[in-house]
PDB file of N, CA and C in Angstrom:
ATOM      1  N   MET E 959     -29.353 -16.076   7.397  1.00 56.00           N
ATOM      2  CA  MET E 959     -29.758 -16.984   6.146  1.00 56.00           C
ATOM      3  C   MET E 959     -31.362 -16.107   7.217  1.00 56.00           C
ATOM      4  N   ALA E 960     -32.460 -14.817   6.574  1.00 60.00           N
ATOM      5  CA  ALA E 960     -33.418 -14.581   7.757  1.00 60.00           C
ATOM      6  C   ALA E 960     -34.767 -15.768   6.858  1.00 60.00           C
ATOM      7  N   TYR E 961     -35.449 -16.494   7.449  1.00 60.00           N
ATOM      8  CA  TYR E 961     -36.363 -17.029   7.218  1.00 60.00           C
ATOM      9  C   TYR E 961     -37.463 -16.023   7.781  1.00 60.00           C
ATOM     10  N   THR E 962     -38.239 -15.864   6.912  1.00 66.00           N
ATOM     11  CA  THR E 962     -39.893 -14.458   7.264  1.00 66.00           C
ATOM     12  C   THR E 962     -41.111 -16.490   6.548  1.00 66.00           C
ATOM     13  N   SER E 963     -42.295 -16.228   8.023  1.00 68.00           N
ATOM     14  CA  SER E 963     -43.318 -17.042   7.689  1.00 68.00           C
ATOM     15  C   SER E 963     -44.128 -15.854   9.002  1.00 68.00           C
ATOM     16  N   GLY E 964     -45.267 -15.745   8.067  1.00 70.00           N
ATOM     17  CA  GLY E 964     -46.956 -15.829   8.260  1.00 70.00           C
ATOM     18  C   GLY E 964     -46.682 -14.332   9.911  1.00 70.00           C
ATOM     19  N   GLY E 965     -44.624 -13.527   8.525  1.00 71.00           N
ATOM     20  CA  GLY E 965     -45.235 -11.997   9.446  1.00 71.00           C
ATOM     21  C   GLY E 965     -43.509 -11.616  10.083  1.00 71.00           C
ATOM     22  N   ARG E 966     -43.019 -13.009  10.320  1.00 70.00           N
ATOM     23  CA  ARG E 966     -42.292 -12.981  11.359  1.00 70.00           C
ATOM     24  C   ARG E 966     -41.102 -13.283  10.724  1.00 70.00           C
ATOM     25  N   ARG E 967     -39.853 -12.976  11.275  1.00 68.00           N
ATOM     26  CA  ARG E 967     -38.598 -12.954  10.720  1.00 68.00           C
ATOM     27  C   ARG E 967     -37.882 -13.607  11.811  1.00 68.00           C
ATOM     28  N   SER E 968     -37.451 -14.328  11.496  1.00 65.00           N
ATOM     29  CA  SER E 968     -36.651 -15.874  12.188  1.00 65.00           C
ATOM     30  C   SER E 968     -34.745 -15.697  11.721  1.00 65.00           C
ATOM     31  N   TYR E 969     -33.633 -16.055  12.205  1.00 65.00           N
ATOM     32  CA  TYR E 969     -32.954 -15.909  11.717  1.00 65.00           C
ATOM     33  C   TYR E 969     -32.330 -18.345  12.410  1.00 65.00           C
ATOM     34  N   LEU E 970     -30.817 -18.476  11.883  1.00 64.00           N
ATOM     35  CA  LEU E 970     -30.643 -19.467  12.110  1.00 64.00           C
ATOM     36  C   LEU E 970     -31.681 -20.739  11.594  1.00 64.00           C
ATOM     37  N   PHE E 971     -32.650 -20.714  10.630  1.00 63.00           N
ATOM     38  CA  PHE E 971     -33.650 -21.020  10.122  1.00 63.00           C
ATOM     39  C   PHE E 971     -34.660 -21.453  10.309  1.00 63.00           C
ATOM     40  N   GLY E 972     -35.110 -20.097  11.502  1.00 61.00           N
ATOM     41  CA  GLY E 972     -35.971 -20.602  11.669  1.00 61.00           C
ATOM     42  C   GLY E 972     -36.122 -20.811  13.599  1.00 61.00           C
ATOM     43  N   GLN E 973     -34.647 -21.116  13.720  1.00 65.00           N
ATOM     44  CA  GLN E 973     -34.820 -21.107  15.574  1.00 65.00           C
ATOM     45  C   GLN E 973     -34.504 -19.802  16.437  1.00 65.00           C
ATOM     46  N   LEU E 974     -34.478 -19.024  16.078  1.00 63.00           N
ATOM     47  CA  LEU E 974     -33.472 -18.014  16.798  1.00 63.00           C
ATOM     48  C   LEU E 974     -34.363 -16.659  16.015  1.00 63.00           C
ATOM     49  N   PRO E 975     -35.376 -15.506  17.000  1.00 67.00           N
ATOM     50  CA  PRO E 975     -36.398 -15.015  16.420  1.00 67.00           C
ATOM     51  C   PRO E 975     -34.901 -13.877  16.302  1.00 67.00           C
ATOM     52  N   ILE E 976     -34.984 -12.606  16.038  1.00 70.00           N
ATOM     53  CA  ILE E 976     -33.500 -11.371  16.019  1.00 70.00           C
ATOM     54  C   ILE E 976     -34.235 -10.833  16.987  1.00 70.00           C
ATOM     55  N   ALA E 977     -34.598 -10.306  17.163  1.00 71.00           N
ATOM     56  CA  ALA E 977     -35.744  -9.314  17.827  1.00 71.00           C
ATOM     57  C   ALA E 977     -35.321  -9.939  19.242  1.00 71.00           C
ATOM     58  N   ASP E 978     -35.082 -11.396  19.617  1.00 73.00           N
ATOM     59  CA  ASP E 978     -35.766 -12.034  20.987  1.00 73.00           C
ATOM     60  C   ASP E 978     -33.756 -12.322  21.567  1.00 73.00           C
ATOM     61  N   ALA E 979     -33.286 -12.657  20.447  1.00 74.00           N
ATOM     62  CA  ALA E 979     -32.015 -12.586  20.755  1.00 74.00           C
ATOM     63  C   ALA E 979     -30.703 -10.759  20.912  1.00 74.00           C
ATOM     64  N   PHE E 980     -31.791 -10.329  20.349  1.00 78.00           N
ATOM     65  CA  PHE E 980     -30.891  -8.289  20.508  1.00 78.00           C
ATOM     66  C   PHE E 980     -31.483  -8.586  22.050  1.00 78.00           C
ATOM     67  N   LEU E 981     -32.842  -8.757  22.586  1.00 75.00           N
ATOM     68  CA  LEU E 981     -33.132  -7.835  23.784  1.00 75.00           C
ATOM     69  C   LEU E 981     -32.291  -8.835  24.920  1.00 75.00           C
ATOM     70  N   VAL E 982     -31.941 -10.380  24.678  1.00 80.00           N
ATOM     71  CA  VAL E 982     -31.158 -11.183  25.723  1.00 80.00           C
ATOM     72  C   VAL E 982     -30.153 -10.967  25.753  1.00 80.00           C
ATOM     73  N   TRP E 983     -29.185 -10.614  24.668  1.00 83.00           N
ATOM     74  CA  TRP E 983     -27.775  -9.961  24.071  1.00 83.00           C
ATOM     75  C   TRP E 983     -27.527  -9.052  25.306  1.00 83.00           C
ATOM     76  N   GLY E 984     -28.775  -8.096  24.775  1.00 81.00           N
ATOM     77  CA  GLY E 984     -28.546  -5.999  25.817  1.00 81.00           C
ATOM     78  C   GLY E 984     -28.590  -6.367  26.890  1.00 81.00           C
ATOM     79  N   ASN E 985     -29.543  -7.503  27.546  1.00 81.00           N
ATOM     80  CA  ASN E 985     -29.595  -7.942  28.757  1.00 81.00           C
ATOM     81  C   ASN E 985     -28.985  -8.432  29.657  1.00 81.00           C
ATOM     82  N   ALA E 986     -27.934  -9.303  28.762  1.00 85.00           N
ATOM     83  CA  ALA E 986     -27.030 -10.006  29.665  1.00 85.00           C
ATOM     84  C   ALA E 986     -25.640  -9.712  29.285  1.00 85.00           C
ATOM     85  N   VAL E 987     -25.260  -8.383  28.432  1.00 82.00           N
ATOM     86  CA  VAL E 987     -24.015  -7.939  28.777  1.00 82.00           C
ATOM     87  C   VAL E 987     -23.174  -6.553  30.017  1.00 82.00           C
ATOM     88  N   ALA E 988     -22.779  -6.373  30.402  1.00 82.00           N
ATOM     89  CA  ALA E 988     -22.490  -5.775  32.167  1.00 82.00           C
ATOM     90  C   ALA E 988     -22.142  -4.491  31.044  1.00 82.00           C
ATOM     91  N   VAL E 989     -22.624  -3.667  32.227  1.00 82.00           N
ATOM     92  CA  VAL E 989     -22.432  -2.679  31.839  1.00 82.00           C
ATOM     93  C   VAL E 989     -20.861  -2.117  32.471  1.00 82.00           C
ATOM     94  N   GLN E 990     -20.147  -1.438  31.444  1.00 83.00           N
ATOM     95  CA  GLN E 990     -18.608  -1.070  32.211  1.00 83.00           C
ATOM     96  C   GLN E 990     -18.240   0.452  31.295  1.00 83.00           C
ATOM     97  N   PRO E 991     -17.875   1.317  32.761  1.00 86.00           N
ATOM     98  CA  PRO E 991     -17.136   2.225  31.965  1.00 86.00           C
ATOM     99  C   PRO E 991     -16.116   2.680  30.693  1.00 86.00           C
ATOM    100  N   PRO E 992     -16.795   3.426  30.518  1.00 82.00           N
ATOM    101  CA  PRO E 992     -15.213   3.444  28.533  1.00 82.00           C
ATOM    102  C   PRO E 992     -13.688   3.396  29.724  1.00 82.00           C
ATOM    103  N   LEU E 993     -14.108   2.765  28.824  1.00 82.00           N
ATOM    104  CA  LEU E 993     -12.133   2.699  28.314  1.00 82.00           C
ATOM    105  C   LEU E 993     -11.554   4.025  28.750  1.00 82.00           C
ATOM    106  N   PRO E 994      -9.822   4.231  29.928  1.00 83.00           N
ATOM    107  CA  PRO E 994      -9.653   5.429  29.255  1.00 83.00           C
ATOM    108  C   PRO E 994      -8.503   5.430  27.891  1.00 83.00           C
ATOM    109  N   THR E 995      -8.535   6.530  27.220  1.00 77.00           N
ATOM    110  CA  THR E 995      -7.708   6.056  25.448  1.00 77.00           C
ATOM    111  C   THR E 995      -6.676   7.130  25.566  1.00 77.00           C
ATOM    112  N   PRO E 996      -5.874   7.290  25.115  1.00 77.00           N
ATOM    113  CA  PRO E 996      -4.521   7.813  25.521  1.00 77.00           C
ATOM    114  C   PRO E 996      -3.884   8.960  24.970  1.00 77.00           C
ATOM    115  N   GLY E 997      -4.902  10.899  25.492  1.00 78.00           N
ATOM    116  CA  GLY E 997      -4.649  11.549  24.364  1.00 78.00           C
ATOM    117  C   GLY E 997      -4.004  12.254  23.647  1.00 78.00           C
ATOM    118  N   GLY E 998      -4.209  12.749  22.773  1.00 81.00           N
ATOM    119  CA  GLY E 998      -2.833  13.596  21.585  1.00 81.00           C
ATOM    120  C   GLY E 998      -2.566  12.594  20.353  1.00 81.00           C
ATOM    121  N   TRP E 999      -2.470  11.655  20.355  1.00 81.00           N
ATOM    122  CA  TRP E 999      -2.388  10.447  19.547  1.00 81.00           C
ATOM    123  C   TRP E 999      -2.793  11.267  17.795  1.00 81.00           C
ATOM    124  N   ARG E1000      -3.755  11.702  17.844  1.00 86.00           N
ATOM    125  CA  ARG E1000      -3.819  11.434  16.655  1.00 86.00           C
ATOM    126  C   ARG E1000      -3.406  12.686  16.095  1.00 86.00           C
ATOM    127  N   GLY E1001      -2.956  13.953  16.835  1.00 88.00           N
ATOM    128  CA  GLY E1001      -1.947  15.173  16.316  1.00 88.00           C
ATOM    129  C   GLY E1001      -0.944  14.595  15.605  1.00 88.00           C
ATOM    130  N   TRP E1002       0.203  13.608  16.734  1.00 89.00           N
ATOM    131  CA  TRP E1002       1.265  13.343  16.189  1.00 89.00           C
ATOM    132  C   TRP E1002       0.845  12.480  15.389  1.00 89.00           C
ATOM    133  N   PHE E1003       0.806  11.717  15.179  1.00 92.00           N
ATOM    134  CA  PHE E1003       0.177  10.661  14.058  1.00 92.00           C
ATOM    135  C   PHE E1003       0.014  11.438  12.438  1.00 92.00           C
ATOM    136  N   GLN E1004      -0.710  12.292  12.408  1.00 94.00           N
ATOM    137  CA  GLN E1004      -0.778  13.182  11.466  1.00 94.00           C
ATOM    138  C   GLN E1004       0.324  14.085  11.257  1.00 94.00           C
ATOM    139  N   LEU E1005       0.494  14.766  11.672  1.00 95.00           N
ATOM    140  CA  LEU E1005       2.633  15.356  11.699  1.00 95.00           C
ATOM    141  C   LEU E1005       3.353  14.200  11.045  1.00 95.00           C
ATOM    142  N   LEU E1006       3.225  13.242  11.694  1.00 96.00           N
ATOM    143  CA  LEU E1006       4.215  12.290  10.966  1.00 96.00           C
ATOM    144  C   LEU E1006       4.070  11.267   9.288  1.00 96.00           C
ATOM    145  N   SER E1007       2.583  11.289   9.728  1.00 97.00           N
ATOM    146  CA  SER E1007       2.455  10.285   8.321  1.00 97.00           C
ATOM    147  C   SER E1007       2.347  11.941   7.420  1.00 97.00           C
ATOM    148  N   LEU E1008       2.409  12.655   7.847  1.00 97.00           N
ATOM    149  CA  LEU E1008       2.648  14.626   7.069  1.00 97.00           C
ATOM    150  C   LEU E1008       4.139  14.892   6.372  1.00 97.00           C
ATOM    151  N   ALA E1009       4.745  13.653   7.577  1.00 97.00           N
ATOM    152  CA  ALA E1009       6.584  13.983   7.027  1.00 97.00           C
ATOM    153  C   ALA E1009       7.060  12.484   6.337  1.00 97.00           C
ATOM    154  N   VAL E1010       6.340  11.354   6.892  1.00 97.00           N
ATOM    155  CA  VAL E1010       6.545  10.702   5.631  1.00 97.00           C
ATOM    156  C   VAL E1010       6.370  10.941   4.673  1.00 97.00           C
ATOM    157  N   ALA E1011       4.920  11.501   3.815  1.00 97.00           N
ATOM    158  CA  ALA E1011       4.502  11.244   2.997  1.00 97.00           C
ATOM    159  C   ALA E1011       5.299  12.652   2.101  1.00 97.00           C
ATOM    160  N   GLY E1012       5.548  13.912   2.864  1.00 96.00           N
ATOM    161  CA  GLY E1012       6.814  14.471   2.265  1.00 96.00           C
ATOM    162  C   GLY E1012       8.389  14.236   2.159  1.00 96.00           C
ATOM    163  N   LEU E1013       8.821  13.306   2.630  1.00 96.00           N
ATOM    164  CA  LEU E1013       9.984  12.528   2.704  1.00 96.00           C
ATOM    165  C   LEU E1013       9.764  12.053   1.354  1.00 96.00           C
ATOM    166  N   ALA E1014       8.651  10.629   0.742  1.00 95.00           N
ATOM    167  CA  ALA E1014       8.346  10.133  -0.306  1.00 95.00           C
ATOM    168  C   ALA E1014       8.821  10.756  -1.201  1.00 95.00           C
ATOM    169  N   ALA E1015       7.901  12.332  -1.617  1.00 94.00           N
ATOM    170  CA  ALA E1015       7.665  12.810  -2.637  1.00 94.00           C
ATOM    171  C   ALA E1015       9.090  13.256  -2.335  1.00 94.00           C
ATOM    172  N   TRP E1016       9.296  14.088  -2.180  1.00 93.00           N
ATOM    173  CA  TRP E1016      10.600  14.647  -2.296  1.00 93.00           C
ATOM    174  C   TRP E1016      11.848  13.346  -2.780  1.00 93.00           C
ATOM    175  N   TRP E1017      11.531  12.609  -2.904  1.00 91.00           N
ATOM    176  CA  TRP E1017      12.307  10.870  -2.727  1.00 91.00           C
ATOM    177  C   TRP E1017      11.701  10.882  -3.793  1.00 91.00           C
ATOM    178  N   PHE E1018      10.584  10.378  -4.263  1.00 90.00           N
ATOM    179  CA  PHE E1018      11.003  10.557  -5.216  1.00 90.00           C
ATOM    180  C   PHE E1018      10.894  12.001  -6.712  1.00 90.00           C
ATOM    181  N   ARG E1019      10.404  13.043  -5.886  1.00 90.00           N
ATOM    182  CA  ARG E1019      10.688  13.687  -7.316  1.00 90.00           C
ATOM    183  C   ARG E1019      11.408  14.336  -7.630  1.00 90.00           C
ATOM    184  N   ARG E1020      12.890  14.088  -6.685  1.00 84.00           N
ATOM    185  CA  ARG E1020      13.914  14.883  -7.278  1.00 84.00           C
ATOM    186  C   ARG E1020      15.030  14.338  -7.984  1.00 84.00           C
ATOM    187  N   PRO E1021      15.718  15.254  -8.969  1.00 82.00           N
ATOM    188  CA  PRO E1021      16.051  14.670 -10.006  1.00 82.00           C
ATOM    189  C   PRO E1021      17.326  13.812  -9.561  1.00 82.00           C
ATOM    190  N   PRO E1022      17.177  12.422 -11.237  1.00 80.00           N
ATOM    191  CA  PRO E1022      18.368  12.176 -10.814  1.00 80.00           C
ATOM    192  C   PRO E1022      19.973  11.963 -10.169  1.00 80.00           C
ATOM    193  N   ALA E1023      20.622  11.605  -9.557  1.00 78.00           N
ATOM    194  CA  ALA E1023      22.280  11.956  -9.165  1.00 78.00           C
ATOM    195  C   ALA E1023      23.493  12.226 -10.888  1.00 78.00           C
ATOM    196  N   ARG E1024      23.343  13.166 -10.549  1.00 77.00           N
ATOM    197  CA  ARG E1024      25.041  13.407 -11.286  1.00 77.00           C
ATOM    198  C   ARG E1024      26.174  12.631 -11.644  1.00 77.00           C
ATOM    199  N   THR E1025      26.114  11.968 -12.839  1.00 79.00           N
ATOM    200  CA  THR E1025      27.085  10.750 -12.422  1.00 79.00           C
ATOM    201  C   THR E1025      28.810  11.631 -13.253  1.00 79.00           C
ATOM    202  N   LYS E1026      29.611  11.065 -13.441  1.00 80.00           N
ATOM    203  CA  LYS E1026      30.763  11.099 -14.615  1.00 80.00           C
ATOM    204  C   LYS E1026      30.260  11.189 -15.410  1.00 80.00           C
ATOM    205  N   PRO E1027      31.446  12.167 -16.690  1.00 79.00           N
ATOM    206  CA  PRO E1027      30.394  11.413 -18.208  1.00 79.00           C
ATOM    207  C   PRO E1027      31.901  10.547 -18.493  1.00 79.00           C
ATOM    208  N   VAL E1028      31.269   9.485 -18.833  1.00 79.00           N
ATOM    209  CA  VAL E1028      32.200   8.473 -19.238  1.00 79.00           C
ATOM    210  C   VAL E1028      32.653   8.762 -20.646  1.00 79.00           C
ATOM    211  N   ALA E1029      33.712   8.113 -20.894  1.00 82.00           N
ATOM    212  CA  ALA E1029      34.568   9.310 -22.260  1.00 82.00           C
ATOM    213  C   ALA E1029      34.465   8.218 -23.546  1.00 82.00           C
ATOM    214  N   ALA E1030      34.015   8.803 -24.940  1.00 81.00           N
ATOM    215  CA  ALA E1030      33.773   7.462 -26.047  1.00 81.00           C
ATOM    216  C   ALA E1030      34.573   6.632 -25.523  1.00 81.00           C
ATOM    217  N   PRO E1031      34.966   5.667 -26.110  1.00 80.00           N
ATOM    218  CA  PRO E1031      36.019   3.744 -27.250  1.00 80.00           C
ATOM    219  C   PRO E1031      36.368   4.953 -28.009  1.00 80.00           C
ATOM    220  N   GLU E1032      37.854   4.837 -28.206  1.00 80.00           N
ATOM    221  CA  GLU E1032      38.520   4.891 -29.358  1.00 80.00           C
ATOM    222  C   GLU E1032      38.200   4.023 -30.749  1.00 80.00           C
ATOM    223  N   PRO E1033      37.436   4.637 -31.217  1.00 74.00           N
ATOM    224  CA  PRO E1033      37.146   4.171 -32.837  1.00 74.00           C
ATOM    225  C   PRO E1033      37.852   3.284 -33.470  1.00 74.00           C
ATOM    226  N   ALA E1034      36.758   2.238 -34.254  1.00 67.00           N
ATOM    227  CA  ALA E1034      37.944   0.605 -33.898  1.00 67.00           C
ATOM    228  C   ALA E1034      38.669   0.745 -35.269  1.00 67.00           C
ATOM    229  N   PRO E1035      39.756   0.833 -35.570  1.00 66.00           N
ATOM    230  CA  PRO E1035      40.989   0.052 -36.254  1.00 66.00           C
ATOM    231  C   PRO E1035      40.108  -0.120 -37.826  1.00 66.00           C
ATOM    232  N   ALA E1036      40.322   0.193 -39.102  1.00 61.00           N
ATOM    233  CA  ALA E1036      39.731  -0.022 -40.562  1.00 61.00           C
ATOM    234  C   ALA E1036      39.941  -1.425 -40.924  1.00 61.00           C
ATOM    235  N   HIS E1037      39.194  -2.030 -41.543  1.00 60.00           N
ATOM    236  CA  HIS E1037      40.252  -3.548 -41.486  1.00 60.00           C
ATOM    237  C   HIS E1037      41.494  -3.746 -42.982  1.00 60.00           C
ATOM    238  N   THR E1038      41.414  -4.212 -42.418  1.00 58.00           N
ATOM    239  CA  THR E1038      42.928  -4.175 -43.141  1.00 58.00           C
ATOM    240  C   THR E1038      43.377  -6.248 -43.373  1.00 58.00           C
ATOM    241  N   THR E1039      43.860  -5.933 -44.971  1.00 59.00           N
ATOM    242  CA  THR E1039      43.895  -7.151 -45.174  1.00 59.00           C
ATOM    243  C   THR E1039      45.503  -7.542 -44.025  1.00 59.00           C
ATOM    244  N   PRO E1040      45.375  -9.016 -44.518  1.00 57.00           N
ATOM    245  CA  PRO E1040      46.541  -8.987 -43.476  1.00 57.00           C
ATOM    246  C   PRO E1040      47.525  -9.161 -44.135  1.00 57.00           C
ATOM    247  N   ASP E1041      47.607  -9.371 -45.194  1.00 63.00           N
ATOM    248  CA  ASP E1041      48.621 -10.132 -46.706  1.00 63.00           C
ATOM    249  C   ASP E1041      49.620  -8.038 -46.335  1.00 63.00           C
ATOM    250  N   ASN E1042      49.468  -6.959 -46.265  1.00 62.00           N
ATOM    251  CA  ASN E1042      50.077  -5.868 -46.699  1.00 62.00           C
ATOM    252  C   ASN E1042      49.795  -5.024 -45.920  1.00 62.00           C
ATOM    253  N   GLY E1043      48.285  -5.255 -44.621  1.00 61.00           N
ATOM    254  CA  GLY E1043      48.002  -3.904 -44.518  1.00 61.00           C
ATOM    255  C   GLY E1043      47.338  -2.907 -44.634  1.00 61.00           C
ATOM    256  N   GLU E1044      46.868  -2.542 -46.095  1.00 66.00           N
ATOM    257  CA  GLU E1044      46.179  -1.646 -46.744  1.00 66.00           C
ATOM    258  C   GLU E1044      44.320  -1.940 -46.257  1.00 66.00           C
ATOM    259  N   PRO E1045      44.027  -0.900 -45.984  1.00 63.00           N
ATOM    260  CA  PRO E1045      42.929  -1.073 -45.963  1.00 63.00           C
ATOM    261  C   PRO E1045      41.371  -1.257 -47.386  1.00 63.00           C
ATOM    262  N   LEU E1046      41.088  -2.305 -46.726  1.00 62.00           N
ATOM    263  CA  LEU E1046      39.882  -2.356 -47.336  1.00 62.00           C
ATOM    264  C   LEU E1046      39.459  -1.449 -48.417  1.00 62.00           C
ATOM    265  N   PRO E1047      38.552  -1.806 -49.542  1.00 64.00           N
ATOM    266  CA  PRO E1047      37.770  -0.830 -51.023  1.00 64.00           C
ATOM    267  C   PRO E1047      36.681  -0.599 -50.968  1.00 64.00           C
ATOM    268  N   TRP E1048      35.835  -1.330 -49.645  1.00 61.00           N
ATOM    269  CA  TRP E1048      34.147  -0.984 -48.864  1.00 61.00           C
ATOM    270  C   TRP E1048      34.734  -0.790 -47.841  1.00 61.00           C
TER     271      TRP E1048
END
């Protein structure tokens, strides 16, 4: 939350002028050499990402597995009357 009064902008409800805080922070931080980073990891990461993307594309675009055809079930017997075994007229 910025607070502006008399052409001066400050933060923390007017208690902390931002420019002064930045200057103090910049002078208080110790200068350190940059940390060493392992080289060449970006190339390996990109190759691994490309391989994973290729495998995913192949997996989702491959044709479904073929299965053995299932035999059709036998047709149901015609409806018969319980007394003479003759088919019903309808």
